mmCIF file of C-alpha atoms in Angstrom:
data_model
loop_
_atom_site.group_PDB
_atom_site.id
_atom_site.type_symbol
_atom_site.label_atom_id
_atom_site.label_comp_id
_atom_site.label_asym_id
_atom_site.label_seq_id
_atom_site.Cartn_x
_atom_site.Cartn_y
_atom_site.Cartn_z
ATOM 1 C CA UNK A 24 -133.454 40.076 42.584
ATOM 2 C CA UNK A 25 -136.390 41.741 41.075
ATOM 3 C CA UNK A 26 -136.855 40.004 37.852
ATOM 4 C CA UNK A 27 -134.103 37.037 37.714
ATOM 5 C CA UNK A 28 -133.107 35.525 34.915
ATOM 6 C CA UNK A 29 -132.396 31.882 33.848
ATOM 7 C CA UNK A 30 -128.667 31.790 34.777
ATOM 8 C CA UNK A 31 -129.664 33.895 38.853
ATOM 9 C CA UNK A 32 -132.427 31.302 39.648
ATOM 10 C CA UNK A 33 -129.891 28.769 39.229
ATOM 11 C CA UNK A 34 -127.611 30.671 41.368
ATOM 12 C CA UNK A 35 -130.520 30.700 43.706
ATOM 13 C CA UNK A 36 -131.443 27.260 43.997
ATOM 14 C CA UNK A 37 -127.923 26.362 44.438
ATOM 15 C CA UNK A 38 -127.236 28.743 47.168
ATOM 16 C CA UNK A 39 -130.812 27.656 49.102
ATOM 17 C CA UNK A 40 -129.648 24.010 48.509
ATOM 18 C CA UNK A 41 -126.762 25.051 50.336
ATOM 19 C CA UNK A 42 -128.124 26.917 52.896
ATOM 20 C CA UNK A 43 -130.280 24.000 53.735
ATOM 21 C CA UNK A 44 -127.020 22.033 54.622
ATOM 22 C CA UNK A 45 -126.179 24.180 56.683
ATOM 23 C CA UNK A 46 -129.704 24.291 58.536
ATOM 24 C CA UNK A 47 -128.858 20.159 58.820
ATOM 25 C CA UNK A 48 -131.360 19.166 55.886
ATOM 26 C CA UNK A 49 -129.207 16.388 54.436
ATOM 27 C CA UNK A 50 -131.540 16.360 50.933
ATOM 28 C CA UNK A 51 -133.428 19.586 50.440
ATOM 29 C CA UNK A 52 -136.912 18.822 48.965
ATOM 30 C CA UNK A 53 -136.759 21.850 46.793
ATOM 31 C CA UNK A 54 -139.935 23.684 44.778
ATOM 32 C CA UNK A 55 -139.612 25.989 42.388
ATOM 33 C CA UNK A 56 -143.178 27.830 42.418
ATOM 34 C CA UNK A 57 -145.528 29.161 39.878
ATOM 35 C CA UNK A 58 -149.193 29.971 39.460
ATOM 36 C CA UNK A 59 -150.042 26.502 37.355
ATOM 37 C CA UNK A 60 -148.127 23.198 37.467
ATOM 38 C CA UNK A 61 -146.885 22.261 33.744
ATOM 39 C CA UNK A 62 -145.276 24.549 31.532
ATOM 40 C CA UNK A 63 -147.314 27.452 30.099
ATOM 41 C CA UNK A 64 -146.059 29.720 27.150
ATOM 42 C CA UNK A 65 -148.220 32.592 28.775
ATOM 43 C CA UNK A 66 -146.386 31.781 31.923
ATOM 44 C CA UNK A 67 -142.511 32.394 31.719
ATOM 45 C CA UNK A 68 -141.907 31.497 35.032
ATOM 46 C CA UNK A 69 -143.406 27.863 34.344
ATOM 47 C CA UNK A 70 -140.821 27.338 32.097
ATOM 48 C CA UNK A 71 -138.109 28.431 34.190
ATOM 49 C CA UNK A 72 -138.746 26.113 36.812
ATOM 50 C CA UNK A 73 -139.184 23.229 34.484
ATOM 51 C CA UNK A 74 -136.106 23.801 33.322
ATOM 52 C CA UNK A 75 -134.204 24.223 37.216
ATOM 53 C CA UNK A 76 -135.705 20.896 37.386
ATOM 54 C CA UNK A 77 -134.064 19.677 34.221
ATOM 55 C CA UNK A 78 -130.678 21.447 35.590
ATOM 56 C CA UNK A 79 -130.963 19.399 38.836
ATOM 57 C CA UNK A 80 -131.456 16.349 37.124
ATOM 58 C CA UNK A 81 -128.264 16.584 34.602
ATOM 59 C CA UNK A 82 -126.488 17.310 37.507
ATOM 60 C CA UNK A 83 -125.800 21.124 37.018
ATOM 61 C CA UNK A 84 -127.476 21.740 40.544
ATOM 62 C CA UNK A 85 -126.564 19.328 43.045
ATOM 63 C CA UNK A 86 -127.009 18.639 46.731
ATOM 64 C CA UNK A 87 -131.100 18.502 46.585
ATOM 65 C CA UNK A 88 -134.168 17.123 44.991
ATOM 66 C CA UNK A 89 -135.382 20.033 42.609
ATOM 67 C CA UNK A 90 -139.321 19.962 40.864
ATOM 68 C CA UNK A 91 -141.324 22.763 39.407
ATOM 69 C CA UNK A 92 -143.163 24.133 38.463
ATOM 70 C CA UNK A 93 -145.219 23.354 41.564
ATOM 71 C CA UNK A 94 -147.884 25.786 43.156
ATOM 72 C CA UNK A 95 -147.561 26.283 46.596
ATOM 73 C CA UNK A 96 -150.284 24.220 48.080
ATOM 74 C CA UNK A 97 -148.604 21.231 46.243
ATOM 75 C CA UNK A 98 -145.075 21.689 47.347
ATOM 76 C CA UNK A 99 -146.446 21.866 50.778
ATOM 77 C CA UNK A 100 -149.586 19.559 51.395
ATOM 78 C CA UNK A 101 -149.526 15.946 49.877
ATOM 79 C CA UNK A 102 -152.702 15.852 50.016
ATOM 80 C CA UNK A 103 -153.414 18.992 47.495
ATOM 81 C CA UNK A 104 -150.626 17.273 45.215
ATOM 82 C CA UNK A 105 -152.946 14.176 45.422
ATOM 83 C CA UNK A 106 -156.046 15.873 44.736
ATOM 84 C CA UNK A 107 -154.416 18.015 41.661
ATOM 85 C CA UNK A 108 -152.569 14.458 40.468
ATOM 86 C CA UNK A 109 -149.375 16.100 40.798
ATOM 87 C CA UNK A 110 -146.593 12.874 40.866
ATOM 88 C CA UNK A 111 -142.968 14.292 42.568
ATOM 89 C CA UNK A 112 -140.639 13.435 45.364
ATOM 90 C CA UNK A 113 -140.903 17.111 45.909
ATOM 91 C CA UNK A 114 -144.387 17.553 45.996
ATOM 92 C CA UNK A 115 -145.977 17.741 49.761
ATOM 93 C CA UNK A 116 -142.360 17.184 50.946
ATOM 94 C CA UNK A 117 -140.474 20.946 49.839
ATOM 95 C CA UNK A 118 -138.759 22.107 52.565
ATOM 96 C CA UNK A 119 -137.638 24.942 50.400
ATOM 97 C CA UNK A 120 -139.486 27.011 48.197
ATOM 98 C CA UNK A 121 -138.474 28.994 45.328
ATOM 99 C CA UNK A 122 -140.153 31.926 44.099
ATOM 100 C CA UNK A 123 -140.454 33.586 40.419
ATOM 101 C CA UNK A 124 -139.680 36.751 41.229
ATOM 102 C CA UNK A 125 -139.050 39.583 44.004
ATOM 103 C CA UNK A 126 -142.772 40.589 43.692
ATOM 104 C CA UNK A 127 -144.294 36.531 44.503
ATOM 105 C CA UNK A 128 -141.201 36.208 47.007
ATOM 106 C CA UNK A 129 -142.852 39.327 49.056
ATOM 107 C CA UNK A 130 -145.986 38.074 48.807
ATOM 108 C CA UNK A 131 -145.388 34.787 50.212
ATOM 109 C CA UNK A 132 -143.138 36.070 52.827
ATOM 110 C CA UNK A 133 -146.172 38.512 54.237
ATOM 111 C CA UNK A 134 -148.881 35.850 54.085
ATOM 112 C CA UNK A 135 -146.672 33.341 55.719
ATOM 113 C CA UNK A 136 -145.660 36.055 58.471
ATOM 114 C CA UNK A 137 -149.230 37.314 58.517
ATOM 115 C CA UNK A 138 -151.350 34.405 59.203
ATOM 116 C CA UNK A 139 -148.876 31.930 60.922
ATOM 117 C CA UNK A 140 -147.125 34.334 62.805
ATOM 118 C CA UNK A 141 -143.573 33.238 61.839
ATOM 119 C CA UNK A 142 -140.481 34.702 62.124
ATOM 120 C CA UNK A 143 -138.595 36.175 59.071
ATOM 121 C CA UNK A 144 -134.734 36.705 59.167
ATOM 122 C CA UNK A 145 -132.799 37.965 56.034
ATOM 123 C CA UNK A 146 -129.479 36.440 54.792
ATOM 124 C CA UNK A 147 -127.859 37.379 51.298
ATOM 125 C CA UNK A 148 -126.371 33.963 50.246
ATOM 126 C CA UNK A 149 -123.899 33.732 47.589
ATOM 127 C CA UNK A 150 -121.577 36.275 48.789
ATOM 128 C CA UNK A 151 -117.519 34.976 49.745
ATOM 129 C CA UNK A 152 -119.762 35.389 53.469
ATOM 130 C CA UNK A 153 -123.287 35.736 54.334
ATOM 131 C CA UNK A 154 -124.827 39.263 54.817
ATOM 132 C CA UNK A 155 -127.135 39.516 57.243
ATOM 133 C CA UNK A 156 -130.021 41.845 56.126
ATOM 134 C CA UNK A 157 -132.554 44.107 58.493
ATOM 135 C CA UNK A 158 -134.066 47.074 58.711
ATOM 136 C CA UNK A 159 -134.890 50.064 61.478
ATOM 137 C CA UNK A 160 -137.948 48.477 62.295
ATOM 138 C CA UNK A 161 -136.993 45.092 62.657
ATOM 139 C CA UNK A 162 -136.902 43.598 66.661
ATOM 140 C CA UNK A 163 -134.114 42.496 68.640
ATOM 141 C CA UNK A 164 -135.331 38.842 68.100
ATOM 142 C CA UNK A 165 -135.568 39.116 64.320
ATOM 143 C CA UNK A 166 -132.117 40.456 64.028
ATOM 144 C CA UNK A 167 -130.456 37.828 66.052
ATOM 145 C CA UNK A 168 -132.079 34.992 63.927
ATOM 146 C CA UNK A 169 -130.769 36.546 61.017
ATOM 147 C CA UNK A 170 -127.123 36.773 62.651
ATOM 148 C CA UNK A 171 -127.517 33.302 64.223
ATOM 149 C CA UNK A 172 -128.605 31.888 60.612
ATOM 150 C CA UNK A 173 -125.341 33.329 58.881
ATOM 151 C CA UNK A 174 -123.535 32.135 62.004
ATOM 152 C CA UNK A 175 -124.477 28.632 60.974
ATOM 153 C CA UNK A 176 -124.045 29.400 56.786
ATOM 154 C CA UNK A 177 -120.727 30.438 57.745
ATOM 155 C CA UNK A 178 -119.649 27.772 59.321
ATOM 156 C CA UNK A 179 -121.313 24.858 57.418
ATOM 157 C CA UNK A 180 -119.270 26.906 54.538
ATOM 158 C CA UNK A 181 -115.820 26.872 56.917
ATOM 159 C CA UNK A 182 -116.346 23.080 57.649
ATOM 160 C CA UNK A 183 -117.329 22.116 54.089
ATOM 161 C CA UNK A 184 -114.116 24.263 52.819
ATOM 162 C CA UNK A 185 -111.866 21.845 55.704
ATOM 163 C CA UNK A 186 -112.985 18.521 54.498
ATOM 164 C CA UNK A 187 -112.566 18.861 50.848
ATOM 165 C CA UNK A 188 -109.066 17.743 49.965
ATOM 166 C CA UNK A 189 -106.582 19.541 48.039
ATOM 167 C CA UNK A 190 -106.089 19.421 45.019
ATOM 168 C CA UNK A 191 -102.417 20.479 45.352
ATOM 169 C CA UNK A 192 -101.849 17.813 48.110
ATOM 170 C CA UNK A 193 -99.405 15.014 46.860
ATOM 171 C CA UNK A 194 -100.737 11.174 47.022
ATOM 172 C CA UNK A 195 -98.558 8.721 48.326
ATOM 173 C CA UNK A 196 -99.000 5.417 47.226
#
């Protein structure tokens, strides 16, 4: 999503939450990134992720531990979110990180890639099934992570679908 709104950042953070299940991360430590911590009119995105955190906190996201807006060296390194006085459960403890936009998400991606040398797989969440994403220049190995990381959505999602009870299934007392 290029430019999501409100409403598909929600969506977002709900499907990473889950996704994070499904990678065995019983409470996902979740930070929603921007440039600055603290809201900032000039800043839309800052209050965006104040406001995921709000969400997470009344309960309309569930599953995981949401904060924002965080910048990245705080979600990831207590001791930046020391130095910067920057108070969370989240901060220096995300496990997943949530970007503004399609444009920050790329950027993050290619420095992480670039200067750690990490592997990036692709899977559109939110769908009745994951999609597993690649392109014509991705390798072998990068295209079986992706398929082995919807393997595992899919079947978190299967399991998860088995032990919720029924609704329609009569009690007896």
């Amino acid at each position: 999503n290029i430019a999501p709104t409100l409403a598909a950042k929600r969506d977002i953070v709900q499907n990473a939450i889950h996704f994070a299940h499904a990678l065995g991360i019983t409470t996902p430590q979740v930070a929603v990134l921007s440039a600055v911590e603290g809201v900032t009119p000039a800043l839309p995105a800052t209050g965006d992720a104040a406001a995921l955190a709000k969400m997470a906190a009344q309960g309309v996201i569930t599953g995981g531990v949401v904060d924002g807006p965080l910048t990245a060296d705080t979600a990831i390194s207590i001791a930046a979110a020391r130095a910067n006085g920057v108070e969370s459960k989240v901060a220096g403890n995300a496990n997943v990180l949530i970007v503004p936009g399609l444009e920050a998400g790329a950027l993050l991606l290619r420095a992480i890639t670039g200067m750690f040398g990490a592997l990036a797989a692709g899977v559109t969440l939110g769908a009745s099934v994951p999609v597993v994403l690649s392109s014509r220049g991705e390798s072998m190995e990068v295209r079986m992570a992706a398929c082995v990381l919807a393997s595992l959505v899919a079947e978190h999602t299967t399991h998860a679908a088995v032990q919720k009870p029924s609704s329609h299934v009569a009690r007896a007392t």
